[in-house]
Rosetta silent file (secondary structure, phi, psi, omega in degrees, C-alpha in Angstrom):
SEQUENCE: MLIAHLSDLHIRPQGVLYQGLVDSNTMCEQAIDHLNALWPRPEVVIITGDVVDEGQPAEYEKARALLSRIEQPLLMIPGNHDDRGLFRENFCRGMPGADDDPVHFIAAGLGPMRIIGLDVTVPGEHHGDIDDAAHDWLEAALAQEPERPTLIMLHQPPFLSGIPYIDTYACLNGHRLAQLVAQFPAVERVVCGHIHRSMQLRFGGTVLCTAPSTTTAIALALDPHAKEASWLEPPALLLHHWKPDTGLITHWVPIGNFPGPMPFA
SCORE:     score description
SCORE:     0.000 S_00000001
   1 L     0.000  129.868  155.849  -11.432  -57.434   -7.345 S_00000001
   2 E   -98.383   92.572 -170.043   -9.602  -59.449  -10.028 S_00000001
   3 E  -113.582  118.107  170.935  -11.626  -61.969  -12.301 S_00000001
   4 E   -81.228  143.005  154.479   -9.655  -63.235  -15.614 S_00000001
   5 E  -113.630  129.943  161.381  -12.255  -64.612  -18.102 S_00000001
   6 E  -106.529  165.336  178.247  -11.452  -66.835  -20.506 S_00000001
   7 L  -170.204  145.547  168.321  -14.164  -68.130  -23.094 S_00000001
   8 L    49.055   75.837  161.765  -14.583  -70.897  -25.891 S_00000001
   9 L   -43.942  -58.285 -162.438  -11.617  -73.282  -25.504 S_00000001
  10 L    35.198   71.372  176.782  -12.950  -75.628  -27.761 S_00000001
  11 E   -68.674  129.582 -179.279  -10.607  -78.288  -26.235 S_00000001
  12 L  -132.951  154.587 -172.328  -10.459  -81.607  -28.323 S_00000001
  13 L   -34.420  164.079  173.284   -8.821  -84.928  -27.451 S_00000001
  14 L   -61.032  131.751  169.118   -5.190  -85.286  -27.753 S_00000001
  15 L    79.575   21.115  146.936   -3.482  -84.942  -30.965 S_00000001
  16 L   -93.999  128.344  172.629   -6.753  -83.488  -32.372 S_00000001
  17 L  -104.048  142.269  173.141   -6.710  -80.263  -33.804 S_00000001
  18 E   -21.573  119.635  170.013  -10.199  -77.719  -33.833 S_00000001
  19 L    43.690   34.060  159.844  -12.227  -78.229  -37.110 S_00000001
  20 L    84.495  -18.965 -162.816   -8.932  -80.288  -38.501 S_00000001
  21 L  -124.009  -13.293 -169.892   -6.789  -77.097  -38.868 S_00000001
  22 E  -129.187  127.166 -166.873   -6.209  -75.359  -35.402 S_00000001
  23 L   -92.816   91.678  168.982   -4.291  -76.640  -31.978 S_00000001
  24 H   -81.824  -24.403  179.881   -6.744  -75.286  -29.597 S_00000001
  25 H   -53.344  -66.505 -175.697   -5.234  -77.641  -27.161 S_00000001
  26 H   -60.852  -25.661 -165.320   -1.811  -75.787  -27.335 S_00000001
  27 H   -80.885  -29.904  165.546   -3.572  -72.337  -27.420 S_00000001
  28 H   -37.603  -64.024  179.267   -5.371  -73.259  -24.114 S_00000001
  29 H   -51.577  -38.322 -170.716   -1.876  -73.896  -22.459 S_00000001
  30 H   -78.668  -32.484  171.012   -0.652  -70.709  -23.808 S_00000001
  31 H   -88.201  -12.024  160.141   -3.423  -68.609  -22.399 S_00000001
  32 H   -93.314   -9.167  155.007   -3.114  -70.388  -19.190 S_00000001
  33 H   -55.542  -78.434  169.906    0.578  -69.800  -18.905 S_00000001
  34 H   -21.357  -62.035  177.748   -0.338  -66.000  -19.735 S_00000001
  35 H   -60.383  -36.878 -161.929   -2.908  -66.052  -16.908 S_00000001
  36 H   -85.088    6.128  172.745   -0.860  -67.740  -14.396 S_00000001
  37 L  -102.627   10.771 -171.639    1.916  -64.997  -15.291 S_00000001
  38 L   -72.783  126.469  169.835   -0.622  -62.240  -14.460 S_00000001
  39 L  -125.381  148.124  -43.727    0.546  -59.714  -11.540 S_00000001
  40 L   -43.845  151.055 -173.589   -1.552  -59.022   -9.586 S_00000001
  41 L   -89.944  135.081 -176.634   -2.962  -62.460   -9.820 S_00000001
  42 L   -51.685  143.233  178.801   -6.683  -62.527  -10.257 S_00000001
  43 L   -80.982  -28.677 -171.616   -8.906  -63.879   -7.268 S_00000001
  44 E  -155.018  174.067 -177.829  -10.787  -65.852   -9.480 S_00000001
  45 E  -150.474  129.809  178.328  -11.255  -66.952  -13.353 S_00000001
  46 E  -101.348  179.853 -171.720  -14.088  -67.736  -14.799 S_00000001
  47 E  -166.543  112.682 -161.401  -15.070  -69.568  -18.354 S_00000001
  48 E  -115.013   67.037  148.634  -18.236  -68.761  -20.326 S_00000001
  49 L   105.692  170.045  167.944  -18.922  -71.731  -22.309 S_00000001
  50 L    54.869   52.600  167.046  -17.990  -74.273  -25.107 S_00000001
  51 L   -50.382  -40.136 -176.084  -14.828  -75.446  -22.737 S_00000001
  52 E  -120.217  171.627  175.137  -14.970  -78.285  -25.052 S_00000001
  53 L  -129.514   15.946  165.267  -16.000  -78.820  -28.644 S_00000001
  54 L  -121.320   -2.016 -175.669  -17.820  -81.924  -29.747 S_00000001
  55 L    52.769   61.141  159.892  -18.855  -83.024  -25.772 S_00000001
  56 L   -94.818  146.022  161.195  -16.600  -86.062  -26.052 S_00000001
  57 H   -49.747  -75.323 -165.259  -15.506  -87.800  -22.731 S_00000001
  58 H   -49.359   -7.778  170.721  -11.724  -87.713  -24.112 S_00000001
  59 H   -91.699  -39.047  173.252  -12.536  -84.038  -24.595 S_00000001
  60 H   -93.332   -3.923  155.706  -13.315  -83.382  -21.150 S_00000001
  61 H   -63.158  -37.828  176.334  -10.530  -85.794  -19.717 S_00000001
  62 H   -80.282  -24.874  174.472   -8.264  -83.270  -21.570 S_00000001
  63 H   -68.105  -31.391  171.210  -10.095  -80.320  -20.339 S_00000001
  64 H   -84.390   -5.187  153.208   -9.415  -81.527  -17.034 S_00000001
  65 H   -84.426  -37.347  161.002   -5.752  -82.078  -17.120 S_00000001
  66 H   -64.656  -28.441 -173.799   -5.659  -78.289  -18.629 S_00000001
  67 L   -86.210  -25.597  170.633   -7.689  -76.664  -16.413 S_00000001
  68 L   -38.033  -45.595  175.447   -5.583  -78.269  -13.448 S_00000001
  69 L   -61.684  -19.847  176.506   -3.100  -75.857  -14.065 S_00000001
  70 L   -59.237  143.874  175.849   -5.520  -72.843  -13.072 S_00000001
  71 L  -132.463    2.833  154.137   -4.708  -72.467   -9.402 S_00000001
  72 L   -47.404  179.369  125.305   -7.479  -69.930   -8.895 S_00000001
  73 L   -68.885  134.494 -149.743  -11.120  -70.756   -8.389 S_00000001
  74 E  -127.493  115.903  179.999  -12.338  -71.592  -11.461 S_00000001
  75 E  -113.563  139.031  161.451  -16.404  -70.858  -12.043 S_00000001
  76 E  -142.754  145.961  171.685  -17.854  -72.273  -15.298 S_00000001
  77 E  -119.742  168.637 -172.806  -20.785  -72.595  -17.269 S_00000001
  78 L   -72.997  166.444  165.890  -21.600  -75.029  -20.338 S_00000001
  79 L  -116.308  163.029  169.461  -21.637  -73.431  -24.330 S_00000001
  80 L   -64.281   -7.498  168.451  -23.741  -75.281  -26.972 S_00000001
  81 L   -86.533    2.419 -166.335  -20.756  -77.287  -27.794 S_00000001
  82 L   -92.653  175.989 -164.107  -20.445  -78.755  -24.423 S_00000001
  83 L  -117.378   97.917 -159.303  -22.309  -81.865  -23.077 S_00000001
  84 L   -78.231   25.996  156.118  -24.428  -80.530  -19.784 S_00000001
  85 L   -97.562  -49.381 -171.861  -24.039  -84.132  -18.137 S_00000001
  86 H   -64.302  -27.689 -171.970  -20.636  -84.651  -18.912 S_00000001
  87 H   -86.355  -30.716  158.106  -19.864  -80.904  -17.756 S_00000001
  88 H   -39.350  -62.717 -171.743  -21.869  -81.883  -14.866 S_00000001
  89 H   -63.713  -31.845 -177.294  -19.822  -84.719  -14.079 S_00000001
  90 H   -80.469  -31.313 -155.120  -16.484  -83.421  -14.768 S_00000001
  91 H  -125.359  -14.454 -158.838  -16.789  -79.818  -12.990 S_00000001
  92 L  -121.812   35.727 -173.338  -20.041  -79.781  -11.106 S_00000001
  93 L   -92.327  146.460 -173.262  -19.764  -82.614   -8.556 S_00000001
  94 L   102.538  -54.677 -171.883  -21.291  -81.820   -5.651 S_00000001
  95 L   -75.322  121.573  164.465  -23.781  -78.927   -6.986 S_00000001
  96 L   -54.427  134.355 -172.764  -27.324  -80.112   -6.677 S_00000001
  97 L   138.819  128.325  172.829  -29.284  -81.128   -9.530 S_00000001
  98 L   -63.841  166.127  173.215  -29.836  -83.786  -12.148 S_00000001
  99 L   -35.923  -29.475 -162.005  -27.552  -84.270  -15.246 S_00000001
 100 L  -122.665    9.681  173.381  -29.709  -82.829  -17.471 S_00000001
 101 L  -101.992  172.519 -163.592  -30.695  -79.494  -15.384 S_00000001
 102 L   -63.312 -169.149 -165.031  -29.087  -76.157  -16.204 S_00000001
 103 L  -125.766   59.975  164.127  -25.808  -75.382  -14.444 S_00000001
 104 L   -62.281  141.466  167.316  -26.739  -72.203  -12.179 S_00000001
 105 E  -150.747  173.476 -173.031  -24.530  -70.781   -9.575 S_00000001
 106 E  -147.693  117.897 -174.145  -24.430  -68.089   -7.277 S_00000001
 107 E  -128.273   78.832  173.757  -20.493  -67.669   -6.164 S_00000001
 108 L   -93.129   14.548 -172.649  -20.315  -64.758   -3.077 S_00000001
 109 L  -109.991    5.771 -152.366  -17.656  -65.981   -1.015 S_00000001
 110 L   -99.902    3.173  173.150  -14.871  -65.126   -3.592 S_00000001
 111 L   137.284 -167.553 -145.791  -14.375  -61.186   -2.563 S_00000001
 112 L   -76.461  -15.873 -179.225  -16.477  -58.179   -2.896 S_00000001
 113 L  -107.945  142.040 -170.727  -18.468  -58.709   -6.020 S_00000001
 114 E   -90.731  139.157  161.077  -20.967  -61.476   -6.471 S_00000001
 115 E   -91.869  129.639 -166.117  -20.719  -63.795   -9.182 S_00000001
 116 E  -130.265  135.441 -161.093  -23.777  -65.455  -10.814 S_00000001
 117 E  -111.937  119.742  170.906  -23.302  -68.379  -13.471 S_00000001
 118 L  -124.226  122.590 -178.909  -26.816  -68.463  -15.876 S_00000001
 119 L  -104.182  108.568 -168.777  -27.022  -71.397  -18.087 S_00000001
 120 L   -98.143   15.810 -172.225  -29.114  -70.188  -20.889 S_00000001
 121 E   -71.923  158.846  176.595  -27.861  -73.266  -23.568 S_00000001
 122 E  -132.661   95.829  167.895  -30.982  -75.412  -24.816 S_00000001
 123 L     0.295  136.855  172.039  -29.744  -79.223  -24.993 S_00000001
 124 L    57.073    0.844 -172.976  -29.062  -80.175  -28.690 S_00000001
 125 E  -134.486  158.856 -174.055  -29.487  -76.802  -30.212 S_00000001
 126 E   -89.074  -28.817  166.214  -26.880  -74.007  -30.707 S_00000001
 127 E   -76.199  164.266 -159.042  -28.759  -71.239  -29.454 S_00000001
 128 E   -99.988  176.577  145.444  -29.704  -69.753  -25.854 S_00000001
 129 E  -149.947  142.019  165.827  -33.181  -68.795  -24.479 S_00000001
 130 L   -91.271   70.233 -174.913  -33.778  -66.747  -21.438 S_00000001
 131 L   -79.303  171.650 -171.199  -37.311  -69.267  -20.780 S_00000001
 132 H   -32.715  -45.850 -162.579  -39.614  -68.807  -18.041 S_00000001
 133 H   -98.198    7.560  161.576  -37.467  -71.092  -15.396 S_00000001
 134 H   -95.836  -37.782 -176.338  -33.924  -68.940  -16.399 S_00000001
 135 H   -65.660  -50.889  179.052  -35.713  -65.897  -15.796 S_00000001
 136 H   -64.830  -25.729  172.886  -37.331  -66.869  -12.537 S_00000001
 137 H   -63.742  -36.053 -152.257  -33.801  -68.455  -11.130 S_00000001
 138 H  -105.878  -42.455  162.621  -32.061  -65.455  -11.863 S_00000001
 139 H   -37.005  -76.699 -177.391  -34.869  -63.251  -10.468 S_00000001
 140 H   -44.437  -62.364  175.952  -34.580  -64.911   -7.163 S_00000001
 141 H   -56.058  -23.109  177.193  -30.908  -65.049   -7.030 S_00000001
 142 H   -70.811  -46.703 -179.781  -30.403  -61.231   -7.733 S_00000001
 143 H   -57.017  -29.071  166.094  -32.695  -60.571   -5.115 S_00000001
 144 L   -38.031  -44.470  174.036  -30.692  -62.053   -2.312 S_00000001
 145 L  -146.615   89.654 -175.694  -28.533  -59.365   -2.071 S_00000001
 146 L   -71.852    6.533  174.126  -29.934  -56.708   -4.380 S_00000001
 147 L  -124.323   -1.041  175.720  -27.153  -54.039   -3.605 S_00000001
 148 L   -79.311  109.115 -175.509  -24.378  -56.180   -4.152 S_00000001
 149 L   -42.879  121.082 -149.613  -22.031  -55.541   -6.852 S_00000001
 150 E  -143.754  150.698  165.411  -22.524  -58.328   -9.218 S_00000001
 151 E  -118.916  155.443  176.445  -21.541  -60.055  -12.600 S_00000001
 152 E  -127.029  118.466  170.833  -23.731  -62.366  -14.606 S_00000001
 153 E  -109.698  134.609 -173.146  -22.143  -64.791  -16.717 S_00000001
 154 L  -140.059  165.984  174.371  -23.818  -66.526  -19.808 S_00000001
 155 L   -96.043  -73.810  172.583  -22.770  -68.049  -23.107 S_00000001
 156 L   -64.364  137.032  166.808  -25.101  -66.610  -26.205 S_00000001
 157 L   -73.968  154.925 -165.236  -25.115  -62.993  -25.941 S_00000001
 158 L   -89.362    8.658 -172.318  -28.783  -61.854  -25.489 S_00000001
 159 L  -136.075 -156.220  148.386  -28.545  -59.448  -28.551 S_00000001
 160 L  -139.546  143.061 -141.608  -27.543  -59.556  -32.268 S_00000001
 161 L   -99.310  -23.353 -131.831  -24.139  -58.542  -33.171 S_00000001
 162 L    28.725   32.658  141.151  -24.846  -57.930  -36.942 S_00000001
 163 L   -81.796  108.148 -170.774  -23.070  -61.056  -37.840 S_00000001
 164 H   -68.658  -51.787 -164.508  -25.345  -62.886  -39.387 S_00000001
 165 H   -67.312   10.288  172.868  -24.073  -66.590  -39.471 S_00000001
 166 H   -92.027  -63.753 -160.161  -23.682  -65.859  -35.435 S_00000001
 167 H   -56.557  -23.482 -167.710  -26.865  -63.979  -34.761 S_00000001
 168 L   -74.712  -12.821  179.967  -28.883  -67.174  -36.113 S_00000001
 169 L  -130.387   49.078 -160.618  -27.811  -68.855  -32.629 S_00000001
 170 L   -70.949 -163.802  165.756  -27.929  -65.815  -30.404 S_00000001
 171 E   -95.085  130.362  173.225  -29.830  -66.163  -26.779 S_00000001
 172 E   -83.890  167.323  161.351  -33.780  -65.688  -27.735 S_00000001
 173 L    71.635   21.604 -174.083  -35.898  -63.603  -25.355 S_00000001
 174 H   -54.538  -32.864  176.540  -32.702  -61.248  -24.589 S_00000001
 175 H   -51.044  -51.685  174.495  -35.412  -58.428  -23.853 S_00000001
 176 H   -62.469  -41.975 -177.359  -36.527  -60.173  -20.700 S_00000001
 177 H   -69.981  -44.197 -163.125  -32.853  -60.443  -19.221 S_00000001
 178 H   -71.249  -25.293  174.690  -32.633  -56.657  -19.897 S_00000001
 179 H   -47.848  -44.873 -136.835  -36.011  -56.014  -18.327 S_00000001
 180 H   -88.912  -34.927 -166.823  -34.813  -57.910  -15.440 S_00000001
 181 H   -71.550  -40.116  161.363  -31.236  -56.654  -15.293 S_00000001
 182 L   -77.134    6.418 -179.177  -32.679  -52.927  -14.820 S_00000001
 183 L   -85.045   -9.954 -159.344  -34.806  -53.589  -11.842 S_00000001
 184 L  -134.277  109.252 -172.685  -31.264  -54.267  -10.053 S_00000001
 185 L   -97.230    3.643  160.300  -28.719  -51.557  -10.844 S_00000001
 186 L   -53.633  -37.253 -166.001  -26.141  -53.434   -8.452 S_00000001
 187 E   -61.045  122.878 -162.288  -25.289  -55.596  -11.582 S_00000001
 188 E   -91.914  -45.215 -166.408  -21.861  -54.139  -12.877 S_00000001
 189 E  -147.189  144.340  133.877  -21.322  -56.513  -16.364 S_00000001
 190 E  -105.899  138.478 -172.275  -23.136  -58.986  -17.827 S_00000001
 191 E  -108.423   95.777  173.478  -20.750  -61.486  -19.573 S_00000001
 192 E   -94.383  158.533  176.136  -20.828  -63.467  -22.510 S_00000001
 193 L  -122.583 -133.669 -174.480  -18.809  -66.073  -24.815 S_00000001
 194 L    68.349  -56.529 -162.521  -19.961  -67.544  -28.091 S_00000001
 195 L   -46.005  -37.776 -157.096  -19.144  -64.798  -30.177 S_00000001
 196 L    44.540   39.824  159.010  -15.189  -65.484  -30.208 S_00000001
 197 L  -120.920 -160.096  158.039  -15.172  -61.875  -30.596 S_00000001
 198 L  -125.677  149.340 -163.387  -14.850  -59.030  -27.724 S_00000001
 199 E  -172.697  148.130  177.177  -17.829  -56.504  -28.094 S_00000001
 200 E  -160.666  145.256 -164.137  -19.527  -54.185  -25.654 S_00000001
 201 E  -152.934  175.720  166.038  -22.760  -52.410  -25.767 S_00000001
 202 E   -91.855  130.492 -157.091  -25.449  -50.733  -22.912 S_00000001
 203 E  -157.547  100.102  161.964  -27.807  -53.837  -22.005 S_00000001
 204 L    64.914   27.400  168.069  -30.735  -53.383  -19.096 S_00000001
 205 L    77.202   -3.846  149.096  -29.144  -50.066  -17.866 S_00000001
 206 E  -116.860 -149.078  168.094  -25.430  -51.739  -17.352 S_00000001
 207 E  -116.694  126.058 -179.325  -22.888  -52.960  -19.474 S_00000001
 208 E   -91.059  119.524  167.919  -22.565  -56.123  -21.815 S_00000001
 209 E  -117.891  136.220  165.981  -19.308  -57.777  -22.875 S_00000001
 210 E  -126.595  150.429  179.974  -18.309  -60.800  -24.655 S_00000001
 211 L   -84.090  146.265  173.071  -15.218  -62.315  -24.645 S_00000001
 212 L   -37.306  160.950  153.798  -12.638  -63.244  -26.920 S_00000001
 213 L  -115.817  154.106  176.763  -11.912  -67.050  -27.496 S_00000001
 214 L   -52.391  -27.052 -173.747   -8.581  -68.765  -26.537 S_00000001
 215 L  -115.538 -130.362 -174.050   -8.559  -70.087  -30.544 S_00000001
 216 L   -82.153  154.009  172.027  -10.063  -68.486  -33.461 S_00000001
 217 E   -75.259  105.821  168.352  -11.721  -65.447  -34.072 S_00000001
 218 E   -51.367  140.235  176.465  -15.267  -65.466  -35.757 S_00000001
 219 L   -56.562  139.057 -168.280  -15.032  -63.168  -38.538 S_00000001
 220 L  -112.405  101.298  163.519  -16.412  -59.478  -38.123 S_00000001
 221 L  -141.006  118.605 -169.908  -18.741  -59.496  -41.151 S_00000001
 222 L   -93.021   -2.330 -174.594  -21.421  -57.214  -40.903 S_00000001
 223 L   -72.536  135.885  176.058  -22.565  -57.540  -44.412 S_00000001
 224 L   -47.233  -29.252 -176.456  -25.724  -59.241  -44.286 S_00000001
 225 L  -101.367   15.686 -165.610  -25.178  -61.851  -47.048 S_00000001
 226 L   -76.213  168.499 -161.273  -21.716  -62.869  -45.503 S_00000001
 227 L  -128.167  163.494 -167.577  -20.929  -66.627  -45.451 S_00000001
 228 L   -73.745  146.050  176.436  -19.562  -68.023  -42.234 S_00000001
 229 L  -165.710  158.023  171.489  -15.266  -67.713  -41.534 S_00000001
 230 E  -126.751  179.827 -160.990  -12.671  -67.288  -38.807 S_00000001
 231 E  -167.038  122.003  172.290   -9.429  -65.921  -38.564 S_00000001
 232 L   -86.339   84.233 -179.397   -6.292  -66.854  -36.416 S_00000001
 233 L   -77.973 -177.023  160.882   -6.197  -63.229  -34.958 S_00000001
 234 L   -82.843  143.032  175.621   -4.542  -63.012  -31.468 S_00000001
 235 L   -80.712  158.664 -176.517   -6.067  -64.689  -28.753 S_00000001
 236 E  -148.187  174.682  158.137   -7.207  -62.716  -25.515 S_00000001
 237 E  -147.367  157.889 -178.944   -8.887  -62.833  -22.365 S_00000001
 238 E   -64.894  151.793  150.926  -10.620  -60.421  -20.374 S_00000001
 239 E  -124.971  117.356  140.189   -9.406  -58.920  -17.022 S_00000001
 240 E   -59.474  107.089 -171.968  -12.383  -57.484  -14.704 S_00000001
 241 E  -126.072  108.936 -178.711  -10.982  -55.241  -12.052 S_00000001
 242 E   -92.468  121.947  171.893  -13.726  -54.184   -9.512 S_00000001
 243 E  -136.776  158.887 -162.144  -12.460  -51.128   -7.488 S_00000001
 244 L   -51.997  -58.653 -159.070  -14.813  -49.179   -4.401 S_00000001
 245 L   -90.928    5.969  177.287  -14.375  -45.945   -6.322 S_00000001
 246 L  -136.938  -12.020  171.543  -14.970  -46.801   -9.907 S_00000001
 247 E    85.973 -123.954 -158.008  -16.910  -50.074   -9.862 S_00000001
 248 E   -98.612   86.921  157.467  -16.178  -52.596  -12.922 S_00000001
 249 E   -76.877  116.659 -163.440  -13.227  -51.845  -15.057 S_00000001
 250 E   -98.795  137.027 -179.222  -13.168  -54.613  -18.234 S_00000001
 251 E  -144.234  140.201 -179.528   -9.643  -54.624  -19.995 S_00000001
 252 E   -89.030  106.287 -177.834   -8.846  -56.537  -23.234 S_00000001
 253 E  -100.164   81.473 -173.665   -5.824  -58.730  -22.619 S_00000001
 254 E   -51.654  155.055  164.527   -3.951  -60.328  -25.767 S_00000001
 255 L  -111.917  145.981 -160.949   -2.080  -63.413  -25.305 S_00000001
 256 L   140.283  159.475  160.595    1.173  -63.915  -26.330 S_00000001
 257 L   -95.754  129.227 -170.512    4.739  -62.639  -26.061 S_00000001
 258 L  -130.749  159.429  176.139    5.169  -59.201  -27.503 S_00000001
 259 L   -65.802  131.413 -159.814    8.259  -56.659  -27.476 S_00000001
 260 L   164.136  179.700  -28.283    8.268  -54.474  -24.270 S_00000001
 261 L   -62.271  109.237  171.303    8.547  -53.216  -21.592 S_00000001
 262 L   -89.589  156.717 -160.283    9.865  -50.179  -22.901 S_00000001
 263 L  -100.145  101.503  170.730   10.749  -47.224  -20.813 S_00000001
 264 L   157.541  158.567 -159.662    7.986  -44.731  -21.430 S_00000001
 265 L  -133.120    0.000    0.000    4.232  -44.392  -20.931 S_00000001
């Protein structure tokens, strides 16, 4: 089973640049072009939040137009830059719950892996939180098929990365998530967005990885006094490949056109 993983698109209204400098909409289009050219084709596409930048209706209108070009089933959770009510209105019609309810879901009919979306965002804030309600919902979800290979997706990472200005907005109470995940060995991966960089670490007895953004990369600044910065590094996506003999393998896939193929390996 192949799962393509995009994150942090930061889509703006038509003709508006991200942070006044970067054409995130065109970069999203290029990411979708790259995604649609992958072979074999992924069975499902996931997006781990910050679909838009300021939670504006015009941004969601543009996001719907861009994302309509994705041909596979699309699973998304909101990020801190999303508006939960507008996110639900545009992408979750038919999903039970009020506009301000967290956007949790279980997708179990797309292949051998089960994908669980856990909305840890805190409306009006940039950090996330594994609060009692999120913890209890996830525990019940994992218990439904405790032996099924599972991927859990959330937006804010539940660990401190060492980048001081992004750690201010991490997911609080990450230890609660780690303790819960450790009780379910079939969890193959926990995946996040938010951090605009690819990172991986051991977490709760499994592997946690963060996805790069399709737009700017947050600077890898490990000085505790570093100031906020971003770079126009090559955008990328992740490709999660589940096989019965190995479990889940995660590939970092740069977006763009590069010299090759060359006749050697």
